[in-house]
Amino acid sequence: MAIAEWRQQLANGEVSARELTDLHLARIDAVDSSVHAFLEVTAERARADADRIDEARRSGEDLPPLAGIPLGIKDNLCTKGVRTTCSSRMLEQFVPPYESTVTDRLWTSGAVLLGKTNLDEFAMGGSTETSAFGATANPWNPEHVPGGSSGGSAAAVAAGECLASIGSDTGGSIRQPASFCGVVGLKPTYGRVSRYGLVAFASSLDQVGPFTSSVADAAELLQVMAGADPRDSTCLNVPVPDYTAGLAAPIKGLRVGLVTECFDQDGLDPQVKASVLAAADQLKSLGAELVDVSCPRFNDGIATYYVIAPSEASANLARYDGVKYGYRAGDATSLAAMTARSRAEGFGSEVQRRILIGTYALSAGYVDAYYKKAQQVRTLIRRDFDVAFQSVDVLLTPTAPSTAFRNGAHADDPLAMYLADLLTIPANLAGLPAISVPCGFDAGGLPIGVQLIGNVLQEPRLLQVAHQYEQAAEVMRSRPQAALVPA
């Protein structure tokens, strides 16, 4: 059920917050040994928080909007008193002394923390296989990946282990796993949600967002998370609209742009293409006008991203030197040796690869040729979007070129792994909001997602279109039986 339905049952006394929490903790016990969505389950804290909410309700107190709603949190968001590892040996024992803004707002709104979810190490990966603590499985077929880097958060929702979860998106790390796992994944406008307490990967690209089972739930969570934060200088100081108010408004007359560069690629799975085009036709049947739109540099996004993101990662991860916190190698004979060994032993191979790429791109003699040039192309990509939004209200593309690939399929081919984010990266480079909504299944029963991209701060319009499609298509209501997903 949607969060609003559970909230009504909680208000009516049909279920207690403790019962709802225990229901999901039991589900975690039943299936997470196969899924491995959670790195740590905070059962004692969750039950205590639920009991406090039930007592407040019995006392007649006015409760906040998410009171009693159990969530999973990606393990790169700092949670005070609860380990935040980023799925890395480097931070394996790190317990933050402070709370991230996003999680603080969620707890203030009454949400219950079930635990911290698995991810690719430091959010670097597209399959959740680079986690130092083991890979996560796709609940629809455990032989396939859940996507990444927020694969644990997506899988937890898909497997019914929590009502919703929170992830982060640097180049598609919410939308791609949402597509692979058949859930809704929303990346807000850059700066719409505070990054304070989010362990940085690429600071000009990272953005926090929700995974949910419906668009309406995504709107509810964004309502709580969004807003200015003086602790994050990149957070926008603009009013937060009511994201749920316009969901039911008809979309007749809205113009939906199909980005032609996304549908003319050799690597696009024919089943994905057919399902996404069927989703576009569904919007047309609701009164939207379909328009072919060209974004000429859309496919240049991936090359641009893999200069900018590693460069920023190289700078952000320089702080992990074994001195103040994090993993420290023993028996070193000098400060330089200790730092080198700490980083070599604490970081996994994918993190090391991206640090090396970024350090090279920023080095003297190469920074103008690579990093500066990538930033110039980034500006051109943003201008392409600006031109497109002069003629359309939202853009439509596939979320990913394929459905979830098999475990280990790209283990020895980093480039193939990077290409899984081909269609999601441009929105991050331009700072635009985007959402992935389930739109079908392939012949093997694996989910397919359609991506909708909006203009800056146009989340209300984006959520409206996504909700109207979701209600009309009813894709997940007629889904096939999955290995670990309840019927």
Short mmCIF file of C-alpha atoms in Angstrom, two decimals:
data_model
loop_
_atom_site.label_atom_id
_atom_site.label_comp_id
_atom_site.label_asym_id
_atom_site.label_seq_id
_atom_site.Cartn_x
_atom_site.Cartn_y
_atom_site.Cartn_z
CA MET A 1 0.00 0.00 0.00
CA ALA A 2 0.97 3.63 -0.44
CA ILE A 3 2.26 5.67 2.49
CA ALA A 4 -1.03 7.59 2.60
CA GLU A 5 -2.98 4.33 3.00
CA TRP A 6 -0.73 3.11 5.81
CA ARG A 7 -1.00 6.51 7.48
CA GLN A 8 -4.80 6.21 7.40
CA GLN A 9 -4.66 2.74 8.94
CA LEU A 10 -2.29 4.00 11.62
CA ALA A 11 -4.61 6.93 12.38
CA ASN A 12 -7.65 4.62 12.54
CA GLY A 13 -5.92 2.22 14.89
CA GLU A 14 -6.14 -0.64 12.41
CA VAL A 15 -2.40 -1.14 12.79
CA SER A 16 0.14 0.27 15.23
CA ALA A 17 3.54 1.72 14.36
CA ARG A 18 5.11 -1.16 16.30
CA GLU A 19 3.16 -3.74 14.28
CA LEU A 20 4.12 -2.06 11.00
CA THR A 21 7.77 -1.98 12.06
CA ASP A 22 7.72 -5.60 13.18
CA LEU A 23 6.07 -6.60 9.89
CA HIS A 24 9.00 -5.18 7.92
CA LEU A 25 11.65 -6.46 10.33
CA ALA A 26 10.15 -9.93 9.88
CA ARG A 27 10.30 -9.48 6.12
CA ILE A 28 13.99 -8.54 6.40
CA ASP A 29 14.62 -11.65 8.49
CA ALA A 30 12.82 -13.78 5.92
CA VAL A 31 14.45 -12.60 2.69
CA ASP A 32 17.50 -10.43 3.28
CA SER A 33 19.86 -13.37 3.57
CA SER A 34 19.14 -13.84 -0.15
CA VAL A 35 18.84 -10.18 -1.17
CA HIS A 36 21.49 -8.58 1.07
CA ALA A 37 19.87 -5.16 0.75
CA PHE A 38 20.81 -4.14 4.30
CA LEU A 39 24.28 -3.78 5.77
CA GLU A 40 22.95 -3.13 9.26
CA VAL A 41 19.46 -3.56 10.69
CA THR A 42 18.66 -1.23 13.59
CA ALA A 43 15.84 -3.33 15.01
CA GLU A 44 16.12 -2.14 18.62
CA ARG A 45 16.06 1.52 17.65
CA ALA A 46 13.23 0.97 15.16
CA ARG A 47 11.01 -0.69 17.77
CA ALA A 48 11.77 2.01 20.34
CA ASP A 49 10.91 4.77 17.84
CA ALA A 50 7.70 2.98 16.85
CA ASP A 51 6.68 2.58 20.50
CA ARG A 52 7.19 6.32 21.11
CA ILE A 53 4.97 7.11 18.13
CA ASP A 54 2.25 4.77 19.37
CA GLU A 55 2.39 6.36 22.82
CA ALA A 56 2.15 9.84 21.30
CA ARG A 57 -0.89 8.76 19.29
CA ARG A 58 -2.58 7.31 22.37
CA SER A 59 -1.91 10.60 24.16
CA GLY A 60 -3.73 12.51 21.43
CA GLU A 61 -0.67 14.37 20.12
CA ASP A 62 -0.62 15.75 16.60
CA LEU A 63 1.74 13.50 14.68
CA PRO A 64 4.00 14.48 11.78
CA PRO A 65 3.27 13.19 8.23
CA LEU A 66 5.60 10.16 8.22
CA ALA A 67 4.88 8.98 11.78
CA GLY A 68 5.49 5.24 11.94
CA ILE A 69 6.63 4.82 8.32
CA PRO A 70 9.64 2.41 8.20
CA LEU A 71 12.50 3.42 5.89
CA GLY A 72 15.90 2.18 4.76
CA ILE A 73 18.76 4.67 4.36
CA LYS A 74 21.65 4.34 1.91
CA ASP A 75 24.83 3.85 3.90
CA ASN A 76 26.52 7.00 2.62
CA LEU A 77 24.16 9.30 4.57
CA CYS A 78 25.47 10.04 8.05
CA THR A 79 23.24 8.77 10.85
CA LYS A 80 24.25 9.86 14.34
CA GLY A 81 25.22 6.89 16.48
CA VAL A 82 24.71 4.40 13.62
CA ARG A 83 27.63 3.21 11.49
CA THR A 84 28.03 4.86 8.10
CA THR A 85 30.46 2.77 6.05
CA CYS A 86 29.89 3.73 2.40
CA SER A 87 30.33 -0.04 1.88
CA SER A 88 34.08 0.49 2.26
CA ARG A 89 36.76 -0.95 4.53
CA MET A 90 37.97 2.63 4.79
CA LEU A 91 34.93 3.58 6.91
CA GLU A 92 34.02 0.17 8.29
CA GLN A 93 34.07 1.36 11.92
CA PHE A 94 32.97 4.99 11.39
CA VAL A 95 30.09 6.09 13.63
CA PRO A 96 29.09 9.68 12.80
CA PRO A 97 28.72 12.14 15.69
CA TYR A 98 26.13 14.11 13.69
CA GLU A 99 23.02 13.57 11.55
CA SER A 100 22.66 14.41 7.87
CA THR A 101 20.05 17.04 7.07
CA VAL A 102 17.97 14.60 5.02
CA THR A 103 17.77 11.94 7.73
CA ASP A 104 17.23 14.55 10.44
CA ARG A 105 14.20 15.86 8.54
CA LEU A 106 12.89 12.31 8.09
CA TRP A 107 13.16 11.49 11.82
CA THR A 108 11.57 14.85 12.69
CA SER A 109 8.69 13.83 10.41
CA GLY A 110 8.25 10.58 12.34
CA ALA A 111 9.91 8.08 10.00
CA VAL A 112 11.40 4.93 11.55
CA LEU A 113 14.94 3.79 10.68
CA LEU A 114 15.00 0.09 9.85
CA GLY A 115 18.68 0.12 8.88
CA LYS A 116 21.40 1.14 6.44
CA THR A 117 21.33 -0.24 2.91
CA ASN A 118 24.12 -1.60 0.73
CA LEU A 119 25.75 0.34 -2.11
CA ASP A 120 28.70 0.29 -4.45
CA GLU A 121 31.77 1.40 -2.50
CA PHE A 122 31.63 5.19 -2.06
CA ALA A 123 28.73 5.11 -4.56
CA MET A 124 31.12 4.20 -7.40
CA GLY A 125 29.56 1.52 -9.55
CA GLY A 126 26.43 0.49 -11.40
CA SER A 127 25.64 -2.91 -9.91
CA THR A 128 26.28 -2.83 -6.11
CA GLU A 129 28.97 -5.43 -6.74
CA THR A 130 31.85 -3.19 -5.63
CA SER A 131 30.61 -3.15 -2.02
CA ALA A 132 33.32 -4.34 0.37
CA PHE A 133 30.65 -6.28 2.26
CA GLY A 134 29.18 -8.35 -0.54
CA ALA A 135 26.87 -7.76 -3.49
CA THR A 136 23.11 -7.21 -3.39
CA ALA A 137 20.81 -9.42 -5.47
CA ASN A 138 17.91 -8.29 -7.64
CA PRO A 139 14.68 -9.45 -5.94
CA TRP A 140 13.10 -10.26 -9.32
CA ASN A 141 15.92 -12.66 -10.15
CA PRO A 142 18.80 -13.14 -7.67
CA GLU A 143 21.11 -14.13 -10.54
CA HIS A 144 20.92 -10.53 -11.79
CA VAL A 145 22.21 -7.27 -10.30
CA PRO A 146 19.89 -4.66 -8.73
CA GLY A 147 21.77 -1.79 -10.37
CA GLY A 148 23.81 0.78 -8.55
CA SER A 149 25.16 2.51 -6.77
CA SER A 150 21.95 2.60 -4.66
CA GLY A 151 21.15 -1.05 -5.35
CA GLY A 152 20.51 -1.91 -1.72
CA SER A 153 17.94 0.86 -1.34
CA ALA A 154 16.14 -0.16 -4.55
CA ALA A 155 16.18 -3.87 -3.71
CA ALA A 156 14.88 -3.23 -0.19
CA VAL A 157 11.76 -1.54 -1.55
CA ALA A 158 11.28 -4.08 -4.34
CA ALA A 159 11.52 -6.98 -1.87
CA GLY A 160 9.04 -5.41 0.56
CA GLU A 161 11.65 -4.94 3.28
CA CYS A 162 10.69 -1.28 3.82
CA LEU A 163 7.95 1.04 2.63
CA ALA A 164 10.47 3.39 1.04
CA SER A 165 14.17 4.11 1.08
CA ILE A 166 16.63 6.91 0.43
CA GLY A 167 19.49 6.84 -2.08
CA SER A 168 21.88 9.22 -3.78
CA ASP A 169 22.26 9.89 -7.49
CA THR A 170 25.53 11.09 -9.05
CA GLY A 171 25.09 9.81 -12.59
CA GLY A 172 21.94 7.68 -12.37
CA SER A 173 22.42 5.87 -9.08
CA ILE A 174 18.76 6.24 -8.09
CA ARG A 175 17.05 5.93 -11.47
CA GLN A 176 19.05 3.03 -12.93
CA PRO A 177 18.51 0.68 -9.93
CA ALA A 178 14.88 1.82 -9.77
CA SER A 179 14.51 0.65 -13.37
CA PHE A 180 16.31 -2.64 -12.70
CA CYS A 181 14.21 -3.37 -9.58
CA GLY A 182 10.81 -2.18 -10.79
CA VAL A 183 10.31 0.69 -8.34
CA VAL A 184 9.99 4.47 -8.58
CA GLY A 185 13.22 6.45 -8.22
CA LEU A 186 13.39 10.26 -8.11
CA LYS A 187 16.45 12.49 -8.51
CA PRO A 188 15.51 16.08 -7.58
CA THR A 189 16.97 19.25 -9.06
CA TYR A 190 20.54 19.79 -7.91
CA GLY A 191 20.33 21.89 -4.76
CA ARG A 192 16.67 21.08 -4.06
CA VAL A 193 17.73 18.70 -1.25
CA SER A 194 20.60 19.35 1.16
CA ARG A 195 23.78 17.34 0.76
CA TYR A 196 24.92 18.04 4.34
CA GLY A 197 25.91 14.70 5.85
CA LEU A 198 26.04 12.92 2.49
CA VAL A 199 29.52 11.43 2.09
CA ALA A 200 30.78 13.20 -1.01
CA PHE A 201 31.60 11.44 -4.27
CA ALA A 202 31.29 14.22 -6.90
CA SER A 203 30.00 17.35 -5.19
CA SER A 204 28.64 19.12 -8.29
CA LEU A 205 26.63 16.05 -9.28
CA ASP A 206 25.47 14.28 -6.09
CA GLN A 207 21.82 14.61 -5.10
CA VAL A 208 19.70 12.72 -2.56
CA GLY A 209 16.31 11.25 -3.48
CA PRO A 210 13.72 8.57 -2.64
CA PHE A 211 12.87 5.06 -3.79
CA THR A 212 9.19 4.21 -3.44
CA SER A 213 6.52 1.90 -4.75
CA SER A 214 4.50 4.79 -6.20
CA VAL A 215 4.98 8.32 -7.52
CA ALA A 216 2.70 9.70 -4.80
CA ASP A 217 5.02 8.26 -2.15
CA ALA A 218 8.02 9.86 -3.86
CA ALA A 219 6.21 13.20 -3.72
CA GLU A 220 5.53 12.76 0.00
CA LEU A 221 9.16 12.01 0.82
CA LEU A 222 10.45 14.86 -1.32
CA GLN A 223 8.08 17.18 0.54
CA VAL A 224 9.85 16.31 3.78
CA MET A 225 13.43 16.31 2.45
CA ALA A 226 13.40 19.44 0.26
CA GLY A 227 14.22 22.94 1.40
CA ALA A 228 17.01 25.36 2.18
CA ASP A 229 19.82 24.39 4.55
CA PRO A 230 22.37 26.91 5.84
CA ARG A 231 24.83 24.07 6.34
CA ASP A 232 24.97 23.37 2.59
CA SER A 233 25.99 26.36 0.47
CA THR A 234 24.81 24.61 -2.71
CA CYS A 235 21.28 24.08 -1.34
CA LEU A 236 18.78 26.41 -3.02
CA ASN A 237 17.03 28.95 -0.85
CA VAL A 238 13.70 28.89 -2.68
CA PRO A 239 10.17 28.03 -1.48
CA VAL A 240 9.13 24.37 -1.43
CA PRO A 241 5.83 23.80 -3.27
CA ASP A 242 3.22 21.19 -2.35
CA TYR A 243 4.40 18.25 -4.42
CA THR A 244 1.25 16.19 -3.87
CA ALA A 245 -1.27 18.90 -4.71
CA GLY A 246 -1.11 18.61 -8.50
CA LEU A 247 -0.66 14.86 -8.94
CA ALA A 248 -4.26 14.28 -10.00
CA ALA A 249 -4.35 17.14 -12.50
CA PRO A 250 -4.88 15.96 -16.11
CA ILE A 251 -1.97 16.23 -18.52
CA LYS A 252 -4.03 17.04 -21.60
CA GLY A 253 -2.16 19.55 -23.72
CA LEU A 254 1.23 19.00 -22.11
CA ARG A 255 4.07 18.45 -24.55
CA VAL A 256 6.30 15.42 -23.98
CA GLY A 257 9.60 15.39 -25.87
CA LEU A 258 11.07 12.09 -27.03
CA VAL A 259 14.85 12.56 -27.14
CA THR A 260 15.70 11.08 -30.54
CA GLU A 261 19.36 10.43 -29.65
CA CYS A 262 18.18 7.96 -26.98
CA PHE A 263 16.11 5.80 -29.31
CA ASP A 264 18.57 5.52 -32.21
CA GLN A 265 21.36 3.67 -30.38
CA ASP A 266 22.69 0.27 -31.33
CA GLY A 267 23.00 -0.72 -27.66
CA LEU A 268 19.33 -0.13 -26.80
CA ASP A 269 17.54 -3.40 -26.05
CA PRO A 270 14.56 -3.77 -28.45
CA GLN A 271 12.29 -4.85 -25.58
CA VAL A 272 13.25 -1.75 -23.59
CA LYS A 273 12.62 0.47 -26.61
CA ALA A 274 9.21 -1.08 -27.25
CA SER A 275 8.09 -0.71 -23.62
CA VAL A 276 9.25 2.90 -23.39
CA LEU A 277 7.55 3.85 -26.65
CA ALA A 278 4.39 2.14 -25.37
CA ALA A 279 4.65 4.35 -22.26
CA ALA A 280 4.87 7.38 -24.54
CA ASP A 281 1.75 6.22 -26.37
CA GLN A 282 -0.01 5.87 -23.01
CA LEU A 283 0.77 9.51 -22.25
CA LYS A 284 -0.57 10.41 -25.68
CA SER A 285 -3.81 8.60 -24.89
CA LEU A 286 -4.10 10.79 -21.78
CA GLY A 287 -4.01 13.90 -23.95
CA ALA A 288 -0.32 14.72 -23.98
CA GLU A 289 1.30 15.74 -27.25
CA LEU A 290 4.39 13.75 -28.28
CA VAL A 291 7.18 15.73 -29.90
CA ASP A 292 10.49 14.46 -31.26
CA VAL A 293 13.28 16.52 -29.70
CA SER A 294 16.98 16.53 -30.46
CA CYS A 295 19.62 17.03 -27.77
CA PRO A 296 22.70 16.75 -30.01
CA ARG A 297 25.23 16.30 -27.20
CA PHE A 298 23.13 13.93 -25.08
CA ASN A 299 25.37 10.95 -25.80
CA ASP A 300 28.50 12.99 -25.04
CA GLY A 301 27.39 13.02 -21.43
CA ILE A 302 29.06 9.76 -20.48
CA ALA A 303 32.54 10.83 -21.65
CA THR A 304 32.07 14.20 -19.96
CA TYR A 305 30.92 12.58 -16.72
CA TYR A 306 33.86 10.19 -16.53
CA VAL A 307 36.25 13.13 -16.48
CA ILE A 308 34.33 15.39 -14.10
CA ALA A 309 33.13 12.79 -11.58
CA PRO A 310 36.52 11.07 -11.04
CA SER A 311 38.20 14.47 -10.80
CA GLU A 312 35.87 15.53 -8.02
CA ALA A 313 36.19 12.10 -6.40
CA SER A 314 39.98 12.44 -6.42
CA ALA A 315 39.68 15.71 -4.49
CA ASN A 316 36.93 14.55 -2.11
CA LEU A 317 38.58 11.26 -1.21
CA ALA A 318 41.95 12.85 -0.51
CA ARG A 319 40.73 13.33 3.08
CA TYR A 320 40.95 9.59 3.72
CA ASP A 321 44.61 9.45 4.68
CA GLY A 322 44.52 7.29 7.82
CA VAL A 323 45.23 10.23 10.13
CA LYS A 324 42.04 11.58 11.72
CA TYR A 325 39.46 8.88 11.00
CA GLY A 326 38.90 5.84 8.85
CA TYR A 327 41.12 2.86 8.21
CA ARG A 328 44.78 3.17 9.19
CA ALA A 329 47.40 0.66 8.07
CA GLY A 330 49.68 -0.64 10.79
CA ASP A 331 53.47 -1.06 10.98
CA ALA A 332 54.20 1.87 8.66
CA THR A 333 57.65 3.41 8.93
CA SER A 334 56.68 6.95 7.90
CA LEU A 335 53.67 9.21 7.44
CA ALA A 336 53.90 8.85 3.65
CA ALA A 337 54.07 5.06 3.88
CA MET A 338 51.14 4.95 6.33
CA THR A 339 48.99 7.13 4.06
CA ALA A 340 49.84 5.13 0.95
CA ARG A 341 49.17 1.78 2.60
CA SER A 342 45.96 2.99 4.28
CA ARG A 343 44.53 4.10 0.96
CA ALA A 344 45.72 1.01 -0.90
CA GLU A 345 44.24 -1.35 1.68
CA GLY A 346 41.14 0.70 2.57
CA PHE A 347 39.87 1.45 -0.94
CA GLY A 348 38.62 -1.17 -3.39
CA SER A 349 39.75 -1.45 -7.00
CA GLU A 350 36.93 0.63 -8.54
CA VAL A 351 37.48 3.50 -6.11
CA GLN A 352 41.22 3.39 -6.78
CA ARG A 353 40.58 3.39 -10.52
CA ARG A 354 38.44 6.52 -10.33
CA ILE A 355 40.87 8.32 -8.05
CA LEU A 356 43.68 7.62 -10.50
CA ILE A 357 41.62 8.79 -13.48
CA GLY A 358 40.63 11.96 -11.66
CA THR A 359 44.12 12.71 -10.41
CA TYR A 360 45.46 12.32 -13.95
CA ALA A 361 42.75 14.59 -15.39
CA LEU A 362 43.58 17.29 -12.84
CA SER A 363 47.35 17.05 -13.14
CA ALA A 364 49.51 19.84 -14.52
CA GLY A 365 49.59 19.73 -18.30
CA TYR A 366 46.33 17.79 -18.59
CA VAL A 367 43.77 19.81 -16.64
CA ASP A 368 43.02 22.11 -19.60
CA ALA A 369 42.88 19.24 -22.09
CA TYR A 370 40.53 17.07 -20.01
CA TYR A 371 38.84 18.68 -17.01
CA LYS A 372 38.36 22.16 -18.50
CA LYS A 373 37.18 20.71 -21.81
CA ALA A 374 34.71 18.43 -20.00
CA GLN A 375 33.26 21.40 -18.14
CA GLN A 376 32.81 23.21 -21.44
CA VAL A 377 30.94 20.25 -22.93
CA ARG A 378 28.85 20.12 -19.75
CA THR A 379 27.73 23.68 -20.46
CA LEU A 380 26.79 22.73 -24.01
CA ILE A 381 24.73 19.77 -22.75
CA ARG A 382 22.87 22.11 -20.40
CA ARG A 383 22.20 24.51 -23.29
CA ASP A 384 20.75 21.65 -25.35
CA PHE A 385 18.29 21.00 -22.54
CA ASP A 386 17.45 24.72 -22.30
CA VAL A 387 16.57 24.73 -26.01
CA ALA A 388 14.50 21.55 -25.68
CA PHE A 389 12.45 22.93 -22.80
CA GLN A 390 11.47 25.93 -24.88
CA SER A 391 9.18 23.62 -26.85
CA VAL A 392 8.24 20.82 -24.41
CA ASP A 393 7.21 20.42 -20.77
CA VAL A 394 9.06 17.17 -19.98
CA LEU A 395 11.46 14.88 -21.81
CA LEU A 396 11.07 11.11 -22.12
CA THR A 397 13.80 8.49 -22.55
CA PRO A 398 14.50 4.91 -21.48
CA THR A 399 16.04 4.86 -18.00
CA ALA A 400 18.67 2.28 -18.95
CA PRO A 401 19.68 0.70 -22.27
CA SER A 402 18.87 -2.79 -20.96
CA THR A 403 17.21 -4.63 -18.13
CA ALA A 404 19.29 -5.88 -15.19
CA PHE A 405 22.35 -7.79 -16.37
CA ARG A 406 23.67 -10.95 -14.77
CA ASN A 407 25.90 -10.94 -11.72
CA GLY A 408 29.54 -10.58 -12.77
CA ALA A 409 28.66 -9.85 -16.41
CA HIS A 410 30.76 -6.66 -16.45
CA ALA A 411 33.25 -7.58 -13.73
CA ASP A 412 36.18 -7.44 -16.15
CA ASP A 413 34.82 -4.69 -18.39
CA PRO A 414 34.51 -1.34 -16.56
CA LEU A 415 33.52 0.46 -19.77
CA ALA A 416 30.48 -1.78 -20.25
CA MET A 417 29.49 -1.08 -16.64
CA TYR A 418 29.84 2.67 -17.19
CA LEU A 419 27.59 2.50 -20.28
CA ALA A 420 24.68 1.36 -18.07
CA ASP A 421 24.39 5.04 -17.03
CA LEU A 422 24.44 6.39 -20.58
CA LEU A 423 20.86 7.68 -20.46
CA THR A 424 20.79 9.00 -16.90
CA ILE A 425 24.06 10.97 -16.74
CA PRO A 426 23.00 14.04 -18.78
CA ALA A 427 20.36 15.05 -16.22
CA ASN A 428 23.04 15.12 -13.51
CA LEU A 429 25.42 17.17 -15.62
CA ALA A 430 22.64 19.72 -16.20
CA GLY A 431 21.32 19.58 -12.61
CA LEU A 432 17.82 18.64 -13.77
CA PRO A 433 15.16 16.61 -11.91
CA ALA A 434 14.38 13.18 -13.33
CA ILE A 435 12.30 10.18 -12.34
CA SER A 436 12.20 6.51 -13.35
CA VAL A 437 8.82 4.77 -13.35
CA PRO A 438 8.20 1.08 -14.13
CA CYS A 439 6.77 0.66 -17.63
CA GLY A 440 6.93 -3.08 -18.37
CA PHE A 441 8.91 -6.29 -18.28
CA ASP A 442 11.21 -8.13 -20.66
CA ALA A 443 10.68 -11.72 -21.77
CA GLY A 444 12.55 -12.95 -18.69
CA GLY A 445 10.29 -11.08 -16.28
CA LEU A 446 12.79 -8.34 -15.42
CA PRO A 447 11.43 -4.79 -14.98
CA ILE A 448 11.88 -1.93 -17.46
CA GLY A 449 11.81 1.75 -16.50
CA VAL A 450 10.87 4.88 -18.40
CA GLN A 451 12.70 8.11 -17.50
CA LEU A 452 11.04 11.49 -17.41
CA ILE A 453 13.25 14.61 -17.17
CA GLY A 454 11.97 18.03 -16.11
CA ASN A 455 13.34 21.53 -16.21
CA VAL A 456 15.05 23.07 -13.15
CA LEU A 457 12.78 23.01 -10.06
CA GLN A 458 9.91 21.62 -12.13
CA GLU A 459 9.38 18.58 -9.88
CA PRO A 460 5.62 19.32 -9.55
CA ARG A 461 5.14 18.99 -13.33
CA LEU A 462 7.45 15.95 -13.48
CA LEU A 463 5.59 14.18 -10.67
CA GLN A 464 2.23 15.06 -12.24
CA VAL A 465 3.12 13.43 -15.56
CA ALA A 466 4.71 10.41 -13.88
CA HIS A 467 1.70 9.90 -11.60
CA GLN A 468 -0.80 10.16 -14.42
CA TYR A 469 1.14 7.60 -16.44
CA GLU A 470 1.44 5.29 -13.45
CA GLN A 471 -2.28 5.41 -12.70
CA ALA A 472 -3.25 4.77 -16.31
CA ALA A 473 -0.69 2.06 -17.09
CA GLU A 474 -1.05 -0.05 -13.93
CA VAL A 475 2.14 -1.87 -14.93
CA MET A 476 3.00 -3.16 -11.49
CA ARG A 477 -0.57 -4.24 -10.73
CA SER A 478 -0.31 -6.87 -13.46
CA ARG A 479 3.31 -7.82 -12.85
CA PRO A 480 4.50 -11.42 -13.23
CA GLN A 481 5.44 -13.50 -10.20
CA ALA A 482 8.98 -12.72 -9.04
CA ALA A 483 11.41 -14.82 -7.05
CA LEU A 484 11.44 -12.72 -3.88
CA VAL A 485 8.76 -10.07 -4.40
CA PRO A 486 5.40 -10.76 -2.71
CA ALA A 487 2.60 -11.34 -5.20
#
